[in-house]
Coordinates of C-alpha atoms (C1' of nucleotides) in Angstrom, one line a residue:
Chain A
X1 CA 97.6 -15.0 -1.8
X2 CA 98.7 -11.8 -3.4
X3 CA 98.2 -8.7 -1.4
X4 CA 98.5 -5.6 -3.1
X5 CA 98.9 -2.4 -0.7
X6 CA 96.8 0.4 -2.2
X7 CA 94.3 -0.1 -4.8
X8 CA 91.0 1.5 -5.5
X9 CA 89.8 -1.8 -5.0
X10 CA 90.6 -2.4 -1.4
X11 CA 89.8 0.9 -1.1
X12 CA 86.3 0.1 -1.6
X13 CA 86.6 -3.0 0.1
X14 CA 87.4 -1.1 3.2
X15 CA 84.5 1.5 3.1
X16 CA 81.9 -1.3 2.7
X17 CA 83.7 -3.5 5.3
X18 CA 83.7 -0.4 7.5
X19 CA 79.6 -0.4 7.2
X20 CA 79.5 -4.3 7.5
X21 CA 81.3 -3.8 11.0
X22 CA 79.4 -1.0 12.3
X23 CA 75.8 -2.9 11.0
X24 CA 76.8 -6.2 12.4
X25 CA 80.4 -6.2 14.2
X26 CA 83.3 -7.3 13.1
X27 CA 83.1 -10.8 14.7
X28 CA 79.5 -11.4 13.2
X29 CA 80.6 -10.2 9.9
X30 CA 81.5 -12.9 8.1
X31 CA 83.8 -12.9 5.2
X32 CA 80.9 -14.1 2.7
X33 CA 78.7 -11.4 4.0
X34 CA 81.5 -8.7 3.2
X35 CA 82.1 -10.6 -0.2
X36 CA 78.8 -10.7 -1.1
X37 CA 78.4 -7.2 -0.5
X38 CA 81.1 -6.5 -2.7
X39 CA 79.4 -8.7 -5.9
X40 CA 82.9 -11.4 -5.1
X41 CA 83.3 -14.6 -3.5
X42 CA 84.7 -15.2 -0.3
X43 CA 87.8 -16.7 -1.0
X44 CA 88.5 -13.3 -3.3
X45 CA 89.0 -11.4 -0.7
X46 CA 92.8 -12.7 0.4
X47 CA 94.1 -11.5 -2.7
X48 CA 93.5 -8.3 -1.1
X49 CA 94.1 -9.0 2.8
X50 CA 96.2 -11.2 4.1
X51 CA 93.7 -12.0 6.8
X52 CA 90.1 -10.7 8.4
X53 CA 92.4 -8.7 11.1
X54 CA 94.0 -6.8 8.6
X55 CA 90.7 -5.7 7.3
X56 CA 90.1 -4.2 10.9
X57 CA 93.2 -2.5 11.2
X58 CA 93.0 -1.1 7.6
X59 CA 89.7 0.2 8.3
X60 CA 90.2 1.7 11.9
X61 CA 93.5 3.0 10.5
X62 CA 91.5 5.0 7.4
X63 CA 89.6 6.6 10.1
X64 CA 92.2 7.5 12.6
X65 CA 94.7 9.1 10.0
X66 CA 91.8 11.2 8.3
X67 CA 91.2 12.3 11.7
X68 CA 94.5 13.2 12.3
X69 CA 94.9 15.3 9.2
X70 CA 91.9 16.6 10.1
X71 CA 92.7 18.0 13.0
X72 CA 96.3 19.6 12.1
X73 CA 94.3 21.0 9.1
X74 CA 92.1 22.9 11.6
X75 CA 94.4 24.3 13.6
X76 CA 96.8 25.4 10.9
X77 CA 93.8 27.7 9.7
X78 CA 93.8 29.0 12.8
X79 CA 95.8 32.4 14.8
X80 CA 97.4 31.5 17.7
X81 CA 93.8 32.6 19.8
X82 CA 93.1 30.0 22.3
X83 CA 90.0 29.7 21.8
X84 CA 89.4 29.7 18.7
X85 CA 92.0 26.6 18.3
X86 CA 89.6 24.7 21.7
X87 CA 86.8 25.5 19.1
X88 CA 88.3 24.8 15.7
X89 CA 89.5 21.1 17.5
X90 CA 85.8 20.3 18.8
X91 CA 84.3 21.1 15.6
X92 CA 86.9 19.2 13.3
X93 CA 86.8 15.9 15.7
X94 CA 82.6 16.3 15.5
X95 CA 83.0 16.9 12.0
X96 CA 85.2 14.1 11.1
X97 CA 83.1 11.5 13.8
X98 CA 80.3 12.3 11.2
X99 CA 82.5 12.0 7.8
X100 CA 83.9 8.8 8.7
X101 CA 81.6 7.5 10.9
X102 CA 81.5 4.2 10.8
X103 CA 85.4 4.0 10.5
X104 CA 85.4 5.9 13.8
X105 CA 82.7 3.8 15.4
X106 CA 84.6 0.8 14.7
X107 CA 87.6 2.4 16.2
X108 CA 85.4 2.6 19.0
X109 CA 84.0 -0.7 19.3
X110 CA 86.3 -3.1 17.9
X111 CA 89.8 -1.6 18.9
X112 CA 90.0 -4.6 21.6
X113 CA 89.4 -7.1 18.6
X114 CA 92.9 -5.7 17.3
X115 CA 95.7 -8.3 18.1
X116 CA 98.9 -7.1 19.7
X117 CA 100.9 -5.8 16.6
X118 CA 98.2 -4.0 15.2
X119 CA 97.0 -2.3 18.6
X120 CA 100.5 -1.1 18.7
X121 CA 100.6 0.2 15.4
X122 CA 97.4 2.1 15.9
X123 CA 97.8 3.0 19.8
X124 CA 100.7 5.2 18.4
X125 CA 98.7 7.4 15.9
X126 CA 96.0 7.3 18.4
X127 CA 98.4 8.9 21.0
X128 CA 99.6 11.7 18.3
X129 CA 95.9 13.1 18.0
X130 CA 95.4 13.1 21.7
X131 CA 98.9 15.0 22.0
X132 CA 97.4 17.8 20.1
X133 CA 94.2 17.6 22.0
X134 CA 96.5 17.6 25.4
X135 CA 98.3 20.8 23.8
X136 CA 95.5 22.8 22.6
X137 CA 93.9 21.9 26.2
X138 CA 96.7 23.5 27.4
X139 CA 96.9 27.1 26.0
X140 CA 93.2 27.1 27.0
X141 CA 94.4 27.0 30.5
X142 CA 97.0 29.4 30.3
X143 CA 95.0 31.7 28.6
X144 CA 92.2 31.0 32.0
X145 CA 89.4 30.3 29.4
X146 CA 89.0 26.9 31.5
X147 CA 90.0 25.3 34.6
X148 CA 90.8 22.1 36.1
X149 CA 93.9 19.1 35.5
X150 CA 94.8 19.3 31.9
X151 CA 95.2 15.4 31.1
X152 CA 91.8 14.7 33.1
X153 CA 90.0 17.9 30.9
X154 CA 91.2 16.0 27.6
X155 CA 90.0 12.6 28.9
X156 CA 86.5 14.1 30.1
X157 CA 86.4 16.4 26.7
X158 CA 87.2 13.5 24.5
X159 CA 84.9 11.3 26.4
X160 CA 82.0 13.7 25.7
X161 CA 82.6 14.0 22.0
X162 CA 83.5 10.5 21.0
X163 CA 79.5 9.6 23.1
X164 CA 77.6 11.4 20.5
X165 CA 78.1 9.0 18.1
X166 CA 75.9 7.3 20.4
X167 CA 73.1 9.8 20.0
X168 CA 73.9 12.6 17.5
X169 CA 71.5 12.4 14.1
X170 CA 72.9 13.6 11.1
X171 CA 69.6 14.7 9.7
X172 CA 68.7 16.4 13.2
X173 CA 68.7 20.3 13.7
X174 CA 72.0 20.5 15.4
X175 CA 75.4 21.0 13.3
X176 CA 78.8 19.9 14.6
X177 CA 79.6 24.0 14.7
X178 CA 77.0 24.3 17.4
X179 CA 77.4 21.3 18.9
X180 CA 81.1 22.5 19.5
X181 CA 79.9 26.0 20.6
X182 CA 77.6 24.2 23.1
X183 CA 80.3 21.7 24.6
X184 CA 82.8 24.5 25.1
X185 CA 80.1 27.1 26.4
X186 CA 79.6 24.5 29.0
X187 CA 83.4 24.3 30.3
X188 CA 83.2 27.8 31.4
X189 CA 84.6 29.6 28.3
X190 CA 81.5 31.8 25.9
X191 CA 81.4 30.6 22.3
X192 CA 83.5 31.9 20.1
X193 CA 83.7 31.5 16.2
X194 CA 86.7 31.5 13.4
X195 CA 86.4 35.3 11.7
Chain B
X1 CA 66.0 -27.6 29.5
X2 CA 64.8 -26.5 33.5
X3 CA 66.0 -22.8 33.8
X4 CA 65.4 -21.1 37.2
X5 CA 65.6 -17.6 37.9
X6 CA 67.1 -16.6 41.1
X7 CA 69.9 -18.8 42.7
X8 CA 73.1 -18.5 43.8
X9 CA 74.7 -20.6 41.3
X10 CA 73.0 -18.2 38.4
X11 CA 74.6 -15.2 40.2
X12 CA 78.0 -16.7 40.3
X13 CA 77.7 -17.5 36.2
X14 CA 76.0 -13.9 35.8
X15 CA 79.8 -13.1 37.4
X16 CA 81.6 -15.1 35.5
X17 CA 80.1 -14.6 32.3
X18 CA 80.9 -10.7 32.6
X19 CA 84.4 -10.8 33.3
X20 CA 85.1 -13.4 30.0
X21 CA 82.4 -11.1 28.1
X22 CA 84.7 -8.4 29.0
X23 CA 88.1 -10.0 28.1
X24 CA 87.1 -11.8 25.3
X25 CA 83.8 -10.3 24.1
X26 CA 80.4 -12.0 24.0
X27 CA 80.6 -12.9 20.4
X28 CA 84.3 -15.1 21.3
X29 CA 83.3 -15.8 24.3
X30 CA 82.0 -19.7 24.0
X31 CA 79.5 -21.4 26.2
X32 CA 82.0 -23.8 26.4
X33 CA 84.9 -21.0 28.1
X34 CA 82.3 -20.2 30.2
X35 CA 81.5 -23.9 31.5
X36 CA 85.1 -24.5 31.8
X37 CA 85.7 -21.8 34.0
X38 CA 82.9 -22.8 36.1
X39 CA 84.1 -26.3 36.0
X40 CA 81.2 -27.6 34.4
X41 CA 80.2 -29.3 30.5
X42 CA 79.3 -27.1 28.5
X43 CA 75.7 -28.6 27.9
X44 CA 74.9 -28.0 31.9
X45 CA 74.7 -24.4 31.1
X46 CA 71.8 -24.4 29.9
X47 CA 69.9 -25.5 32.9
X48 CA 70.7 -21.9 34.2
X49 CA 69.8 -19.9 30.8
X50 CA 67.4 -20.6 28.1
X51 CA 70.4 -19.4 25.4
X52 CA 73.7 -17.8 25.2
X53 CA 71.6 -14.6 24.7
X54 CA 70.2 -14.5 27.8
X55 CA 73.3 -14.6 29.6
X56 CA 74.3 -11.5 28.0
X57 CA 70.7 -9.7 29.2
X58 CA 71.5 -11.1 32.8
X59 CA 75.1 -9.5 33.2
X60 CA 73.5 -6.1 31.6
X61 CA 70.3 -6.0 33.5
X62 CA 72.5 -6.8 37.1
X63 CA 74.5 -3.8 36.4
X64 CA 72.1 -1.5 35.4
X65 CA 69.8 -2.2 38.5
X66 CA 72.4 -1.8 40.4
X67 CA 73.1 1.4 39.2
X68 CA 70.1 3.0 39.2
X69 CA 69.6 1.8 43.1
X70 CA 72.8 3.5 43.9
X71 CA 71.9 6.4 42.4
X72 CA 68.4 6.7 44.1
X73 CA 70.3 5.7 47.0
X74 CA 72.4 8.5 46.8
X75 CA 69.9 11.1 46.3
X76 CA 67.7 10.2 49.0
X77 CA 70.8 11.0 51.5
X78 CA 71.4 14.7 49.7
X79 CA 69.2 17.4 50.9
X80 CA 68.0 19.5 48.3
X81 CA 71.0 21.6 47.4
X82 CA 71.1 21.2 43.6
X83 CA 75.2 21.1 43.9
X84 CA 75.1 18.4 46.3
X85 CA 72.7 16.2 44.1
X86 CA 74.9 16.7 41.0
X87 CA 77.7 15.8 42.5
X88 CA 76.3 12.9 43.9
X89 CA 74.9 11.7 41.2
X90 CA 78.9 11.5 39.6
X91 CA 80.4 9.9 42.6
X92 CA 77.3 6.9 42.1
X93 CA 77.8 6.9 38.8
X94 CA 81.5 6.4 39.2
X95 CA 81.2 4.6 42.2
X96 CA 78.7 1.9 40.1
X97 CA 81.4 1.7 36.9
X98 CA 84.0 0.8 39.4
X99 CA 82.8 -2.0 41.7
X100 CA 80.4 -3.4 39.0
X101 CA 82.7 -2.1 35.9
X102 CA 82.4 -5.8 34.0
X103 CA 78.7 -6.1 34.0
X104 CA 79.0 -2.4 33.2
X105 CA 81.3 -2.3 30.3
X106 CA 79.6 -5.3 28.6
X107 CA 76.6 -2.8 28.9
X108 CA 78.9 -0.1 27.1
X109 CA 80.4 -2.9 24.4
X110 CA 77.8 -5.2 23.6
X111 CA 74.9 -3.5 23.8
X112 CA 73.9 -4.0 20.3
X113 CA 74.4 -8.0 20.2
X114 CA 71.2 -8.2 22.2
X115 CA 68.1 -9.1 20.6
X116 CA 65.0 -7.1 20.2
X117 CA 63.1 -7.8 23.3
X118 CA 66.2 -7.8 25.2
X119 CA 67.0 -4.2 24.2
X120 CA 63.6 -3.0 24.6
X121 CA 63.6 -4.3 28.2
X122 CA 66.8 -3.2 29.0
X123 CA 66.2 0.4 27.1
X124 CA 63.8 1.3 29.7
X125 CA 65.9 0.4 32.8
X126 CA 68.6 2.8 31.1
X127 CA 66.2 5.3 30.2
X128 CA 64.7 5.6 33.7
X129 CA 68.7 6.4 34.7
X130 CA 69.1 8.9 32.6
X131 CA 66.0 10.5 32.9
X132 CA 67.0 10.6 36.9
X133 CA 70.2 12.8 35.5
X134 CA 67.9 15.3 33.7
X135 CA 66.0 15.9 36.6
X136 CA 69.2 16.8 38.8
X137 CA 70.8 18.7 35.5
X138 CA 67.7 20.4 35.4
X139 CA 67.8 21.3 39.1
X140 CA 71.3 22.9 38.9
X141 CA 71.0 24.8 35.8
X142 CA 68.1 26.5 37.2
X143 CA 70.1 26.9 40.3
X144 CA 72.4 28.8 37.9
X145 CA 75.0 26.5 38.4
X146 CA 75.9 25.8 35.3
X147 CA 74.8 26.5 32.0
X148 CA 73.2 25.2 28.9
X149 CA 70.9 23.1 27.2
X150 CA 69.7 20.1 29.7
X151 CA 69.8 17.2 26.9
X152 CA 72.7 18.1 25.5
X153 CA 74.8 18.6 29.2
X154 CA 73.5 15.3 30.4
X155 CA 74.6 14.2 27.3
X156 CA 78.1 15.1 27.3
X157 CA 78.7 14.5 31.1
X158 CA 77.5 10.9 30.7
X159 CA 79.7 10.0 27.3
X160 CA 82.5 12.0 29.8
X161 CA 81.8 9.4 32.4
X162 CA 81.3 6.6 31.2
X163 CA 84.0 7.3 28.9
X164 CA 86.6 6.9 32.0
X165 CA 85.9 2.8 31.8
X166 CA 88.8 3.4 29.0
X167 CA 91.6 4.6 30.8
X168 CA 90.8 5.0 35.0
X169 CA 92.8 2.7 37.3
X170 CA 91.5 1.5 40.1
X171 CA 94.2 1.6 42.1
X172 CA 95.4 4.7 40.9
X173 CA 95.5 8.1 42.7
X174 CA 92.2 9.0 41.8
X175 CA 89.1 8.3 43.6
X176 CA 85.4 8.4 42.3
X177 CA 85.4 11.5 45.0
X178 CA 88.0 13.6 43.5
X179 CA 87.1 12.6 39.6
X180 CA 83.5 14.2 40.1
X181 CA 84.7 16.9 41.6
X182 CA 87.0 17.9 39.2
X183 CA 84.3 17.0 36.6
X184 CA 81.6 19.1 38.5
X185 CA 84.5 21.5 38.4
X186 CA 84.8 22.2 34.6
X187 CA 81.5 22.8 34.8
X188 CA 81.8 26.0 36.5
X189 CA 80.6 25.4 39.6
X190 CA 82.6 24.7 42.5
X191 CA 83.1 21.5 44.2
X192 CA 81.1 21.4 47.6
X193 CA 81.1 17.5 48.9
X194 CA 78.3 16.5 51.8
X195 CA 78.4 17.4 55.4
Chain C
dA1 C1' 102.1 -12.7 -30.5
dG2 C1' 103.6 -13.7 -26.1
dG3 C1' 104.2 -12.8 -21.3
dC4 C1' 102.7 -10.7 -17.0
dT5 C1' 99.6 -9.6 -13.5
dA6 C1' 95.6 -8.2 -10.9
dA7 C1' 91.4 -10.1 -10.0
dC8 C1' 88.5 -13.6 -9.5
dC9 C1' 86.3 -18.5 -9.0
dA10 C1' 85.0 -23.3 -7.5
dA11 C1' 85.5 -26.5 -4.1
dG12 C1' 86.4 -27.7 0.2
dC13 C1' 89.1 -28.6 4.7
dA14 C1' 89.5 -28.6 9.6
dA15 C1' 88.0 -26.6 13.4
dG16 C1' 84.8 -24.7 16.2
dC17 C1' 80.1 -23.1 17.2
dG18 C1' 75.4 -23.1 19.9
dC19 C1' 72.4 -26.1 21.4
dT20 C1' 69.6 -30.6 22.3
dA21 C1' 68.3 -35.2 24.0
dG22 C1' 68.4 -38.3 27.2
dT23 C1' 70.3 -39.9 31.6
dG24 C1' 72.2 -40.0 36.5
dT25 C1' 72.2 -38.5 41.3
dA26 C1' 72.0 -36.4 45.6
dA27 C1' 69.3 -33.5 48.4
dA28 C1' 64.9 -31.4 49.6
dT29 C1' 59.9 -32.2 50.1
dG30 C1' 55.3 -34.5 50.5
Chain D
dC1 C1' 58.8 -43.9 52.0
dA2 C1' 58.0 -42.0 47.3
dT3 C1' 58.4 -38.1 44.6
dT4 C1' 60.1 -34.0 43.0
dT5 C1' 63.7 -30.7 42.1
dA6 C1' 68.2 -28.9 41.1
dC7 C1' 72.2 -29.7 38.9
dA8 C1' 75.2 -32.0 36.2
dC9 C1' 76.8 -35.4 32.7
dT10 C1' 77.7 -37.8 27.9
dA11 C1' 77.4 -37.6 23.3
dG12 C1' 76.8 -35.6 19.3
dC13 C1' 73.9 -33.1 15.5
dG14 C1' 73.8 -29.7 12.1
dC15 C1' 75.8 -25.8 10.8
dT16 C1' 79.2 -21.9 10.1
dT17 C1' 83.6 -20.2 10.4
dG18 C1' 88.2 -18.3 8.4
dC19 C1' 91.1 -19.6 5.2
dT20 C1' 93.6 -22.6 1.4
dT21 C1' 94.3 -24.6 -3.0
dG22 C1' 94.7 -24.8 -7.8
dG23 C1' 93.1 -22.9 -11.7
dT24 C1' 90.8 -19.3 -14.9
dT25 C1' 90.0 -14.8 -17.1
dA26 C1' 90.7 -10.2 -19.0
dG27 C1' 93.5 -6.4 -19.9
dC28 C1' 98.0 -4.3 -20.4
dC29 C1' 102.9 -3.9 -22.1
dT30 C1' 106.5 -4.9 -25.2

DNA sequence: AGGCTAACCAAGCAAGCGCTAGTGTAAATG
DNA sequence: CATTTACACTAGCGCTTGCTTGGTTAGCCT
């Protein structure tokens, strides 16, 4: 039982466990199925993990910081219009929910299969990206593009966006840029895109 | 192997069986937890339910016909007023994830560890509730009170609701009253609550 | 050439899983 | 009274699970 920390290998091993979750869940995934999938043998894989929980976390972590990056990213491109930066958030969260999909669909499934340290671990970057949700929600309230309790708009607003990975098609007509437009178009504020 | 439908004893497991499915998940949650908590062998369960699958259809079905009563329910005491009807579609539908949130939740969670026939049953129950919040989206956007495209609103008002089974507290501040309202709110229109 | 290491394999253990077969029993039913 | 029904029990079968152990390979560095 080795466990090396960042290697292409595991790297891989966490996209295609990622898929194997999402297909099948993480408690039905078996670690011969995920080994398999990866041309190994089971017992291979805890040179890599210490345990099947730390594949979780590794994957649900993946999705969760590219989010994160994400979303700084899209605001940094931004001027300091309101909003634009409610707009530029709802498209990079629709936008990453589609790039990392099943990572973010595990997040969204699976989080309660975490055990306590790991939870922790996560719950904390988890609470960063909703603190710049919370902020950006924020100017948009000053600036009286929208109304209503800040921490409830963020709840409903994340609720809505994190649901479509229950419905939304990839291949379908609609792009995460309209979706966005849509979303915020219904909270009261007209659509309005980055120059 | 005897297996009868209706009786009280199958209503209390149908209970049971939610609140472990929800704490534990279906897939950890052994028929042999489950007997124990009904202080019962394992083995006797099966008298009640042909497999461990059909337990899971039993807790979803309960809640989902109990939420589409309470929403038909609900309608039939609105008049026509397309506000009114919105809103009290949100207050059922909050009112429904509250007092049957296990059954509910393990309809959220585990909806994918059903089997075929299973999910094909319980598709159409689910389909027939939302199809009842198109109609009343439809009636309020051509009421003008809010605006955009019907799918896509009921859409993002059900991920936004369903969505509060992650952080609402029961016995918080908040009833199911005020949380549509403020819902209903960010929508544009005013709250108006019945006579 | 020799040593080191990441990556893998073969084999299997101990525990736990869903489910079945066959039986017992007390209450309801004819 | 005899029979059926509802519910539970005992005992265990056959299988899968996550994970461990001890050893092998191939490539790299010096």
């Amino acid at each position: 039982m080795n466990v090396v920390n960042d290697s292409p290998r595991r790297q891989e091993l966490i996209r295609v466990a990622a898929q194997l979750f999402v297909q099948e869940g993480f408690d039905r995934t078996t670690v011969r199925m995920l080994a398999q999938q990866m041309g190994i043998k089971s017992g291979s894989l805890f040179h890599h993990f210490r345990d099947k929980q730390e594949i979780l976390c590794a994957v649900i972590e993946e999705g969760t910081q590219n989010a994160l990056a994400m979303a700084r990213e899209a605001l940094a491109q931004c001027d300091n219009d309101a909003q634009m930066r409610l707009h530029a958030m709802a498209r990079a969260h629709l936008q990453t929910l589609l790039t990392d999909r099943n990572a973010h669909v595990v997040a969204l499934y699976e989080w309660r299969r975490l055990d306590g340290d790991s939870r922790d671990h996560l719950g904390h970057l988890r609470d960063a990206y909703e603190q710049i949700w919370q902020e950006v929600i924020g100017e948009a309230l000053e600036a009286g593009l929208i109304r209503g309790d800040k921490l409830l708009l963020s709840r409903f607003v994340l609720g809505a966006l994190n649901w479509t990975v229950r419905w939304y098609d990839p291949d379908g007509v609609q792009s995460p840029e309209t979706l966005a437009s849509e979303l915020i178009g219904m909270l009261g504020a007209p659509a309005k895109t980055p120059a």
